Short mmCIF file of the C-alpha atoms (twelve columns), coordinates in Angstrom:
data_MODEL
# 
_entry.id   MODEL 
# 
loop_
_atom_site.group_PDB 
_atom_site.id 
_atom_site.type_symbol 
_atom_site.label_atom_id 
_atom_site.label_alt_id 
_atom_site.label_comp_id 
_atom_site.label_asym_id 
_atom_site.label_seq_id 
_atom_site.Cartn_x 
_atom_site.Cartn_y 
_atom_site.Cartn_z 
_atom_site.pdbx_PDB_model_num 
ATOM 1   C CA . MET A 1   31.925  33.852 -19.599 1 
ATOM 2   C CA . SER A 2   31.419  36.191 -16.899 1 
ATOM 3   C CA . ARG A 3   32.684  35.784 -13.358 1 
ATOM 4   C CA . ILE A 4   29.151  35.018 -12.300 1 
ATOM 5   C CA . ARG A 5   28.495  32.252 -14.806 1 
ATOM 6   C CA . ALA A 6   31.984  31.051 -14.329 1 
ATOM 7   C CA . ALA A 7   31.192  30.673 -10.378 1 
ATOM 8   C CA . TYR A 8   28.048  28.516 -11.118 1 
ATOM 9   C CA . TRP A 9   29.627  26.372 -13.834 1 
ATOM 10  C CA . ASP A 10  30.345  22.811 -12.377 1 
ATOM 11  C CA . PRO A 11  29.088  20.191 -15.021 1 
ATOM 12  C CA . ASP A 12  31.080  17.579 -13.287 1 
ATOM 13  C CA . GLY A 13  29.853  18.180 -9.669  1 
ATOM 14  C CA . ALA A 14  33.344  18.870 -8.375  1 
ATOM 15  C CA . ARG A 15  32.864  21.938 -6.607  1 
ATOM 16  C CA . TYR A 16  29.045  21.538 -5.420  1 
ATOM 17  C CA . GLY A 17  28.736  17.780 -5.429  1 
ATOM 18  C CA . ILE A 18  25.971  17.421 -8.069  1 
ATOM 19  C CA . PRO A 19  26.290  19.035 -11.787 1 
ATOM 20  C CA . THR A 20  25.742  22.870 -11.473 1 
ATOM 21  C CA . TYR A 21  24.769  25.231 -14.367 1 
ATOM 22  C CA . TRP A 22  23.962  28.862 -14.391 1 
ATOM 23  C CA . TRP A 23  20.689  30.382 -15.193 1 
ATOM 24  C CA . ARG A 24  19.363  28.915 -18.612 1 
ATOM 25  C CA . GLY A 25  22.510  27.210 -18.915 1 
ATOM 26  C CA . ALA A 26  21.468  23.433 -18.365 1 
ATOM 27  C CA . PRO A 27  21.667  21.029 -21.067 1 
ATOM 28  C CA . PRO A 28  18.612  19.490 -22.628 1 
ATOM 29  C CA . GLY A 29  17.240  16.524 -20.750 1 
ATOM 30  C CA . TYR A 30  16.779  18.098 -17.441 1 
ATOM 31  C CA . ALA A 31  13.762  19.686 -16.104 1 
ATOM 32  C CA . THR A 32  12.725  21.593 -12.886 1 
ATOM 33  C CA . ARG A 33  9.344   20.097 -10.621 1 
ATOM 34  C CA . ARG A 34  7.453   22.874 -12.199 1 
ATOM 35  C CA . GLN A 35  8.656   22.052 -15.856 1 
ATOM 36  C CA . LEU A 36  7.965   18.543 -15.419 1 
ATOM 37  C CA . ARG A 37  4.388   19.353 -14.157 1 
ATOM 38  C CA . ALA A 38  3.606   21.278 -17.316 1 
ATOM 39  C CA . ALA A 39  4.555   18.364 -19.354 1 
ATOM 40  C CA . GLY A 40  2.458   16.060 -17.327 1 
ATOM 41  C CA . LEU A 41  5.164   14.454 -15.686 1 
ATOM 42  C CA . ARG A 42  6.529   14.001 -11.998 1 
ATOM 43  C CA . PRO A 43  10.113  13.278 -10.698 1 
ATOM 44  C CA . GLY A 44  8.706   9.710  -9.690  1 
ATOM 45  C CA . GLY A 45  11.308  9.463  -6.539  1 
ATOM 46  C CA . GLN A 46  14.383  9.897  -8.525  1 
ATOM 47  C CA . PRO A 47  17.131  11.898 -6.807  1 
ATOM 48  C CA . VAL A 48  18.016  15.325 -7.657  1 
ATOM 49  C CA . ALA A 49  19.999  15.033 -11.084 1 
ATOM 50  C CA . ALA A 50  21.566  18.480 -11.222 1 
ATOM 51  C CA . GLN A 51  21.011  22.031 -10.168 1 
ATOM 52  C CA . VAL A 52  20.985  25.704 -11.456 1 
ATOM 53  C CA . LEU A 53  22.285  28.546 -9.288  1 
ATOM 54  C CA . TRP A 54  21.953  32.119 -10.089 1 
ATOM 55  C CA . ARG A 55  22.073  35.595 -8.169  1 
ATOM 56  C CA . GLY A 56  18.727  36.708 -6.833  1 
ATOM 57  C CA . VAL A 57  16.909  38.661 -4.118  1 
ATOM 58  C CA . GLY A 58  18.777  37.833 -0.955  1 
ATOM 59  C CA . GLY A 59  21.811  35.875 -2.379  1 
ATOM 60  C CA . THR A 60  22.227  32.733 -4.401  1 
ATOM 61  C CA . ARG A 61  19.089  31.044 -5.703  1 
ATOM 62  C CA . THR A 62  18.989  27.454 -6.413  1 
ATOM 63  C CA . ALA A 63  16.499  25.161 -8.871  1 
ATOM 64  C CA . TYR A 64  16.687  21.663 -8.529  1 
ATOM 65  C CA . LEU A 65  16.898  19.631 -11.845 1 
ATOM 66  C CA . TYR A 66  15.500  16.053 -12.547 1 
ATOM 67  C CA . ARG A 67  16.062  13.853 -15.443 1 
ATOM 68  C CA . ILE A 68  12.961  13.805 -17.998 1 
ATOM 69  C CA . ASP A 69  13.752  10.196 -19.104 1 
ATOM 70  C CA . LEU A 70  13.425  8.557  -15.548 1 
ATOM 71  C CA . ALA A 71  10.293  11.089 -14.914 1 
ATOM 72  C CA . ALA A 72  6.913   9.122  -14.319 1 
ATOM 73  C CA . PRO A 73  3.592   10.329 -15.697 1 
ATOM 74  C CA . LYS A 74  1.709   12.442 -13.346 1 
ATOM 75  C CA . ARG A 75  -1.041  10.612 -11.238 1 
ATOM 76  C CA . THR A 76  -4.637  11.650 -11.608 1 
ATOM 77  C CA . ALA A 77  -7.019  11.684 -8.824  1 
ATOM 78  C CA . THR A 78  -9.607  8.895  -8.564  1 
ATOM 79  C CA . PRO A 79  -13.426 9.969  -8.516  1 
ATOM 80  C CA . ALA A 80  -13.725 9.384  -4.735  1 
ATOM 81  C CA . GLN A 81  -10.742 11.527 -4.069  1 
ATOM 82  C CA . LEU A 82  -12.250 14.597 -6.211  1 
ATOM 83  C CA . ARG A 83  -15.593 13.974 -4.193  1 
ATOM 84  C CA . ALA A 84  -13.661 13.957 -1.022  1 
ATOM 85  C CA . VAL A 85  -11.740 17.381 -1.979  1 
ATOM 86  C CA . ARG A 86  -15.364 18.919 -3.357  1 
ATOM 87  C CA . ALA A 87  -17.054 17.961 0.009   1 
ATOM 88  C CA . ALA A 88  -14.120 19.510 2.125   1 
ATOM 89  C CA . LEU A 89  -13.997 22.907 0.150   1 
ATOM 90  C CA . THR A 90  -17.953 22.830 0.633   1 
ATOM 91  C CA . ALA A 91  -17.572 22.489 4.192   1 
ATOM 92  C CA . ARG A 92  -15.060 25.576 4.311   1 
ATOM 93  C CA . ARG A 93  -17.951 27.569 2.919   1 
ATOM 94  C CA . THR A 94  -20.869 26.288 4.911   1 
ATOM 95  C CA . CYS A 95  -21.734 28.644 8.080   1 
ATOM 96  C CA . PRO A 96  -22.117 26.344 11.269  1 
ATOM 97  C CA . THR A 97  -24.698 28.783 12.778  1 
ATOM 98  C CA . CYS A 98  -27.138 29.357 9.728   1 
ATOM 99  C CA . GLN A 99  -26.129 26.581 7.950   1 
ATOM 100 C CA . GLN A 100 -26.066 28.469 4.365   1 
ATOM 101 C CA . VAL A 101 -23.358 27.900 1.888   1 
ATOM 102 C CA . ARG A 102 -21.445 31.162 1.038   1 
ATOM 103 C CA . ASP A 103 -19.834 32.091 -2.208  1 
ATOM 104 C CA . HIS A 104 -16.543 32.604 -0.085  1 
ATOM 105 C CA . TYR A 105 -14.816 30.535 2.558   1 
ATOM 106 C CA . ILE A 106 -15.884 31.218 6.250   1 
ATOM 107 C CA . PRO A 107 -13.263 33.246 8.185   1 
ATOM 108 C CA . ARG A 108 -11.584 30.700 10.768  1 
ATOM 109 C CA . SER A 109 -10.751 33.777 13.108  1 
ATOM 110 C CA . LEU A 110 -14.926 34.137 13.531  1 
ATOM 111 C CA . GLY A 111 -15.801 30.724 13.079  1 
ATOM 112 C CA . GLU A 112 -19.002 31.823 11.165  1 
ATOM 113 C CA . CYS A 113 -20.030 33.801 8.228   1 
ATOM 114 C CA . LEU A 114 -20.233 37.646 8.466   1 
ATOM 115 C CA . ALA A 115 -24.041 37.864 8.410   1 
ATOM 116 C CA . CYS A 116 -23.727 35.770 11.725  1 
ATOM 117 C CA . ALA A 117 -20.907 37.458 13.386  1 
ATOM 118 C CA . TYR A 118 -21.859 40.830 12.908  1 
ATOM 119 C CA . PRO A 119 -25.983 40.836 12.749  1 
ATOM 120 C CA . LEU A 120 -27.562 44.292 11.401  1 
ATOM 121 C CA . GLU A 121 -29.341 45.826 14.472  1 
ATOM 122 C CA . ASP A 122 -32.861 47.371 13.510  1 
ATOM 123 C CA . ALA A 123 -32.377 51.148 13.179  1 
ATOM 124 C CA . ALA A 124 -36.237 51.646 14.593  1 
# 
């Protein structure tokens, strides 16, 4: 075992307070939030069960692990919530000046679409 791995090996939690493993060294039964989401699960209010430490850019990096057996299924949005999100995203693409729905979001710095903010001048 290298010095780096030995520094991050604390399965009892004596040094770091919670069980700590090195990169790719966690036992089965633990998963990160991203891994839970990919499996259709969520932490479901459980506390952090363990952590993974590794040396990365800027120092020591941490990934928190949750127990898979305590994870809850991911909640799905209701039709009303999906309609509300769709309406909000459409509002971000609607120009308040010309009332056209654009293919892109209206820049907040301008407050209107590019065609309204920078109208073309007649070259005649």
